[in-house]
Amino acid sequence: MADTKENFEPKIIAFCCNWCSYAGADLAGSMRLKYPPNVLPIRVMCSGRISPHFILKAFQKGADGVLVTGCHYGDCHYIKGNYITKRRVTIMKDLLKFIGIDPRRLKSDWIAGSEGDKWARVATEFTEEIRQLGPSPLRGK
Amino acid sequence: MEYRTVRTICTYCGTGCGVLLEVMDGKVVGVLPQKDHPVNEGKLCIKGWNAHEFIYADGRLTKPLIRKNDKLEEATWDEALEYVAKRFLELKEKNGPDSLGCFSSAKCTNEENYLLQKIFRAVIGTNNVDHCARL
Amino acid sequence: MENLKKNIKNMLESGEIAGFLGIIEEEGHPIPFLFTSEHPEKLDEMVVPDLRYPMTDILLTIVRQYPDKPIGVMVRGCDDRALVELVKNQRILPELVRPIGVACTKEMAEYCRCNQPFPREVHYGEKVEGVKDRSDLEAVERKPLDERLDYWMDQFSKCIKCYGCRNICSMCFCEQCTLEDETLVMTGQAPPEIPIFHLIRAFHMAGRCIDCGLCEEACPSHIPLRSLYRKVREEMADYLGYVTGQDEYEKDPLEFLGSEGYEIPTKIDET
């Protein structure tokens, strides 16, 4: 199943925090909003749980894009988890750029539990962006 | 409280990297590469970095053992060496020197390996000499 | 040099320190040694050589066995930064360590491309200016993205998984290393899974690397590891304003949030 740049389907892993962004994704489902099936959500209790190892492992195993979503600042169920996530993602993006992986493949966004439409919009836009960028250079290595 | 490092050569492969064994109160606790050694210049492979692990490993023999009636029983060094020498000479008489061979180890020192091959080549008269590194 | 030896002898005899961790010359080879008051004559063979050993690593080995004895240690600029970080991470107690500072020569500073070749207190040697050299990072940054990835995968494929970079690192003191954890990295095979093996280590060095260069010296495959860790160190300084090895009280922003944790990095690349 060779994926050429023209007709490939991106594989995107989305890490969602249990209290806000996963609830937002659930709401997008209840509202019957359409978003591409390329996005595979993985629920964690807080975005602060997302270790940089998870992001690296996702890329190593062939993910074309990684989306890290959490609560808005000040809304984290565990008070400060999302602050540390943002720091980690910032450092990780620069590290990926230094290695030669496009930093646009890693994105972080804050989605509340009531923003089902934002979840659908972010998922759709990110899938399009990754589709333009092409398959991950680490696929098949 | 005593800490010192001892310069030695890694026993594993034939490269012969310079290794410093860290000795704390008479026990070997770790390994550091020797930075000014001409062979490795301060770098080691994974076997070199763990060259000290086998010294205190469980399951190392602590006493000589002789098989009697299908069971391994403890013996003294004198008993064991007499038995080995006697049987070697018997087998050499009966089947010729090439019926015997030896198998040495990377965990022995170079000097021990030299002695072993010298005994088999000069005393017993065979060149069936081998080493675990050839596997 | 004689003054230094006399001072150390006095410190040992007065009981101010139970032992001094320095370098002794044995048949022309400088190797680490712990000088004690039982054999004060060994101090005559003490040297300050041009090559470096991971003194703080050895200090940790000794402190683990004897946690309440005061120990003196010979430190260069890099070892001193490691001491600051170890105190911050509560691996050693500052009142039980007496660093004797040795400043590096100009040749050593240029060889190591060190930007702080002297410790906080210098007892031997003359301070020289640090070298600010970004050329290794610039050489990588000049390449376009796909060339960069090819270059790094090429370099990483030389790795023989000797764990030398981790074993000799002064800041790798974890009891359980991620690089040996089978849920995160494939274990039991060599060569390692690239680039995740080196990227995990590079990310762990964020907020820890003191830029001593021992990792690159210990790599048998000559992988340019130091440029990876320097880049992460630079990012920490740029985005979060944190430089390792400077202040014993400043906490690592990737690990501690405290009450000042409510800051969002200002330079954020949102593309």
Short mmCIF file of N, CA, C and O in Angstrom, two decimals, chain B residues 1-7 20 22 24-25 27 29-38 40-47 49-50, chain C residues 18-19 26-27 29-34 36 51-54 58 61-62 66 69 161-164 167-168 214 217-220 222:
data_model
loop_
_atom_site.label_atom_id
_atom_site.label_comp_id
_atom_site.label_asym_id
_atom_site.label_seq_id
_atom_site.Cartn_x
_atom_site.Cartn_y
_atom_site.Cartn_z
N MET B 1 37.68 4.10 54.18
CA MET B 1 37.21 4.66 52.90
C MET B 1 38.37 4.71 51.93
O MET B 1 39.31 5.45 52.14
N GLU B 2 38.28 3.88 50.90
CA GLU B 2 39.41 3.82 49.97
C GLU B 2 38.86 3.72 48.56
O GLU B 2 38.05 2.86 48.26
N TYR B 3 39.28 4.60 47.71
CA TYR B 3 38.85 4.53 46.31
C TYR B 3 40.07 4.70 45.43
O TYR B 3 40.85 5.63 45.64
N ARG B 4 40.23 3.78 44.48
CA ARG B 4 41.30 3.98 43.52
C ARG B 4 40.89 3.36 42.20
O ARG B 4 39.93 2.59 42.13
N THR B 5 41.63 3.70 41.16
CA THR B 5 41.34 3.11 39.86
C THR B 5 42.56 2.30 39.44
O THR B 5 43.70 2.67 39.73
N VAL B 6 42.28 1.18 38.78
CA VAL B 6 43.35 0.26 38.39
C VAL B 6 43.37 0.18 36.88
O VAL B 6 42.34 -0.09 36.25
N ARG B 7 44.53 0.40 36.29
CA ARG B 7 44.62 0.34 34.83
C ARG B 7 44.71 -1.11 34.41
O ARG B 7 45.54 -1.86 34.91
N LEU B 20 39.76 1.44 33.08
CA LEU B 20 40.10 1.69 34.48
C LEU B 20 39.03 1.03 35.32
O LEU B 20 37.86 1.35 35.18
N GLU B 22 37.14 0.74 38.71
CA GLU B 22 36.96 1.55 39.91
C GLU B 22 36.85 0.61 41.09
O GLU B 22 35.95 -0.24 41.13
N MET B 24 36.40 0.25 45.13
CA MET B 24 35.99 0.97 46.34
C MET B 24 36.08 0.00 47.50
O MET B 24 35.36 -0.99 47.51
N ASP B 25 36.97 0.24 48.46
CA ASP B 25 37.14 -0.63 49.62
C ASP B 25 37.34 -2.07 49.21
O ASP B 25 36.73 -2.98 49.75
N LYS B 27 36.43 -3.65 46.53
CA LYS B 27 35.43 -4.28 45.66
C LYS B 27 35.34 -3.48 44.36
O LYS B 27 35.35 -2.26 44.38
N VAL B 29 33.55 -1.68 41.60
CA VAL B 29 32.18 -1.14 41.51
C VAL B 29 31.86 -0.57 40.15
O VAL B 29 30.70 -0.30 39.87
N GLY B 30 32.84 -0.34 39.31
CA GLY B 30 32.49 0.26 38.03
C GLY B 30 33.68 0.31 37.10
O GLY B 30 34.78 -0.14 37.43
N VAL B 31 33.42 0.87 35.93
CA VAL B 31 34.43 0.90 34.88
C VAL B 31 34.45 2.29 34.26
O VAL B 31 33.40 2.91 34.08
N LEU B 32 35.65 2.78 33.97
CA LEU B 32 35.78 4.03 33.23
C LEU B 32 36.76 3.78 32.10
O LEU B 32 37.67 2.98 32.24
N PRO B 33 36.58 4.45 30.96
CA PRO B 33 37.58 4.26 29.91
C PRO B 33 38.85 5.02 30.25
O PRO B 33 38.79 6.09 30.85
N GLN B 34 40.00 4.49 29.82
CA GLN B 34 41.26 5.17 30.07
C GLN B 34 41.49 6.16 28.95
O GLN B 34 41.60 5.80 27.79
N LYS B 35 41.56 7.44 29.30
CA LYS B 35 41.50 8.46 28.26
C LYS B 35 42.75 8.54 27.40
O LYS B 35 42.69 8.98 26.26
N ASP B 36 43.91 8.15 27.95
CA ASP B 36 45.12 8.35 27.15
C ASP B 36 45.66 7.03 26.62
O ASP B 36 46.83 6.89 26.32
N HIS B 37 44.80 6.03 26.49
CA HIS B 37 45.25 4.75 25.97
C HIS B 37 45.30 4.83 24.46
O HIS B 37 44.35 5.30 23.85
N PRO B 38 46.37 4.38 23.81
CA PRO B 38 46.46 4.56 22.36
C PRO B 38 45.45 3.76 21.56
O PRO B 38 45.11 4.14 20.44
N ASN B 40 42.05 2.82 22.45
CA ASN B 40 40.67 3.27 22.44
C ASN B 40 40.47 4.75 22.69
O ASN B 40 39.40 5.26 22.46
N GLU B 41 41.50 5.46 23.18
CA GLU B 41 41.43 6.91 23.35
C GLU B 41 40.21 7.36 24.13
O GLU B 41 39.57 8.34 23.79
N GLY B 42 39.85 6.62 25.16
CA GLY B 42 38.76 7.07 26.03
C GLY B 42 37.38 6.63 25.60
O GLY B 42 36.39 7.17 26.07
N LYS B 43 37.27 5.66 24.70
CA LYS B 43 35.95 5.19 24.27
C LYS B 43 35.88 3.70 24.53
O LYS B 43 36.87 3.00 24.51
N LEU B 44 34.65 3.21 24.81
CA LEU B 44 34.47 1.79 25.08
C LEU B 44 33.19 1.31 24.42
O LEU B 44 32.26 2.09 24.24
N CYS B 45 33.12 0.01 24.12
CA CYS B 45 31.88 -0.55 23.60
C CYS B 45 31.07 -1.05 24.79
O CYS B 45 31.51 -0.99 25.92
N ILE B 46 29.88 -1.57 24.51
CA ILE B 46 28.99 -1.92 25.61
C ILE B 46 29.56 -3.05 26.45
O ILE B 46 29.35 -3.11 27.67
N LYS B 47 30.35 -3.96 25.83
CA LYS B 47 30.95 -5.01 26.65
C LYS B 47 32.02 -4.43 27.56
O LYS B 47 32.15 -4.83 28.73
N TRP B 49 32.07 -1.39 28.83
CA TRP B 49 31.45 -0.64 29.91
C TRP B 49 30.94 -1.55 31.00
O TRP B 49 30.71 -1.13 32.12
N ASN B 50 30.68 -2.84 30.68
CA ASN B 50 30.17 -3.76 31.70
C ASN B 50 31.16 -4.86 31.99
O ASN B 50 30.78 -5.96 32.39
N ALA C 18 37.52 14.18 54.70
CA ALA C 18 37.94 12.81 54.97
C ALA C 18 38.74 12.26 53.81
O ALA C 18 39.47 11.29 53.96
N GLY C 19 38.61 12.85 52.63
CA GLY C 19 39.35 12.37 51.47
C GLY C 19 39.31 13.42 50.40
O GLY C 19 38.41 14.26 50.37
N GLU C 26 50.35 7.58 37.50
CA GLU C 26 50.91 6.26 37.75
C GLU C 26 51.64 5.85 36.49
O GLU C 26 51.02 5.60 35.46
N GLU C 27 52.97 5.75 36.55
CA GLU C 27 53.77 5.37 35.39
C GLU C 27 53.43 6.22 34.18
O GLU C 27 53.28 5.72 33.07
N HIS C 29 50.66 7.77 33.54
CA HIS C 29 49.25 7.84 33.17
C HIS C 29 48.47 8.51 34.29
O HIS C 29 48.49 8.03 35.42
N PRO C 30 47.75 9.59 33.99
CA PRO C 30 46.94 10.23 35.03
C PRO C 30 45.62 9.47 35.19
O PRO C 30 44.89 9.27 34.23
N ILE C 31 45.35 9.03 36.44
CA ILE C 31 44.09 8.31 36.69
C ILE C 31 43.47 8.85 37.98
O ILE C 31 44.20 9.34 38.84
N PRO C 32 42.15 8.75 38.14
CA PRO C 32 41.51 9.27 39.35
C PRO C 32 41.91 8.48 40.58
O PRO C 32 42.15 7.28 40.52
N PHE C 33 41.94 9.17 41.72
CA PHE C 33 42.37 8.56 42.97
C PHE C 33 41.81 9.35 44.13
O PHE C 33 41.64 10.56 44.04
N LEU C 34 41.51 8.66 45.23
CA LEU C 34 41.03 9.36 46.41
C LEU C 34 42.17 9.42 47.41
O LEU C 34 42.59 8.40 47.98
N THR C 36 43.79 10.11 50.95
CA THR C 36 43.29 10.16 52.32
C THR C 36 44.44 10.49 53.25
O THR C 36 45.61 10.45 52.86
N LEU C 51 43.88 16.12 30.38
CA LEU C 51 42.70 15.40 29.97
C LEU C 51 41.70 15.38 31.13
O LEU C 51 42.06 15.66 32.27
N ARG C 52 40.42 15.10 30.79
CA ARG C 52 39.38 15.22 31.80
C ARG C 52 38.74 13.88 32.09
O ARG C 52 38.46 13.10 31.17
N TYR C 53 38.47 13.64 33.37
CA TYR C 53 37.69 12.49 33.78
C TYR C 53 36.40 12.99 34.42
O TYR C 53 36.39 14.10 34.94
N PRO C 54 35.34 12.19 34.42
CA PRO C 54 34.09 12.67 35.02
C PRO C 54 34.15 12.66 36.54
O PRO C 54 33.67 11.72 37.20
N ILE C 58 32.36 10.11 39.78
CA ILE C 58 33.10 9.36 40.80
C ILE C 58 32.70 9.85 42.18
O ILE C 58 32.54 9.06 43.12
N THR C 61 29.66 8.12 43.23
CA THR C 61 29.90 6.74 43.65
C THR C 61 30.37 6.70 45.10
O THR C 61 29.93 5.87 45.91
N ILE C 62 31.29 7.62 45.45
CA ILE C 62 31.83 7.62 46.81
C ILE C 62 30.76 8.07 47.80
O ILE C 62 30.58 7.46 48.87
N TYR C 66 29.42 6.49 51.38
CA TYR C 66 29.73 7.24 52.61
C TYR C 66 28.99 8.56 52.59
O TYR C 66 29.57 9.60 52.32
N LYS C 69 30.34 11.80 54.99
CA LYS C 69 31.73 12.24 55.16
C LYS C 69 32.00 13.42 54.23
O LYS C 69 31.61 13.38 53.07
N LYS C 161 25.15 1.57 20.21
CA LYS C 161 24.41 1.40 21.45
C LYS C 161 25.32 0.94 22.58
O LYS C 161 25.05 -0.03 23.28
N CYS C 162 26.42 1.67 22.77
CA CYS C 162 27.33 1.30 23.84
C CYS C 162 26.92 1.95 25.15
O CYS C 162 27.47 1.62 26.19
N TYR C 163 25.96 2.91 25.11
CA TYR C 163 25.53 3.67 26.28
C TYR C 163 26.68 4.47 26.86
O TYR C 163 26.63 4.86 28.02
N GLY C 164 27.72 4.71 26.08
CA GLY C 164 28.85 5.48 26.60
C GLY C 164 28.46 6.90 26.93
O GLY C 164 28.85 7.45 27.95
N ASN C 167 26.64 6.70 30.21
CA ASN C 167 27.43 6.26 31.35
C ASN C 167 28.38 7.32 31.83
O ASN C 167 28.65 7.44 33.01
N ILE C 168 28.93 8.12 30.88
CA ILE C 168 29.96 9.05 31.30
C ILE C 168 29.37 10.42 31.62
O ILE C 168 30.05 11.27 32.19
N LEU C 214 31.88 15.60 27.43
CA LEU C 214 32.42 14.26 27.66
C LEU C 214 31.70 13.22 26.81
O LEU C 214 32.28 12.20 26.45
N GLU C 217 33.32 12.90 23.50
CA GLU C 217 34.62 12.26 23.64
C GLU C 217 34.48 10.78 23.85
O GLU C 217 35.37 10.01 23.53
N ALA C 218 33.33 10.34 24.43
CA ALA C 218 33.18 8.92 24.75
C ALA C 218 32.51 8.14 23.63
O ALA C 218 32.39 6.93 23.74
N CYS C 219 32.04 8.82 22.58
CA CYS C 219 31.32 8.09 21.53
C CYS C 219 32.31 7.43 20.60
O CYS C 219 33.10 8.13 19.96
N PRO C 220 32.28 6.10 20.46
CA PRO C 220 33.25 5.45 19.58
C PRO C 220 32.97 5.70 18.10
O PRO C 220 33.83 5.51 17.26
N HIS C 222 31.95 8.67 16.83
CA HIS C 222 32.12 10.10 16.52
C HIS C 222 30.83 10.74 16.05
O HIS C 222 30.80 11.44 15.03
#
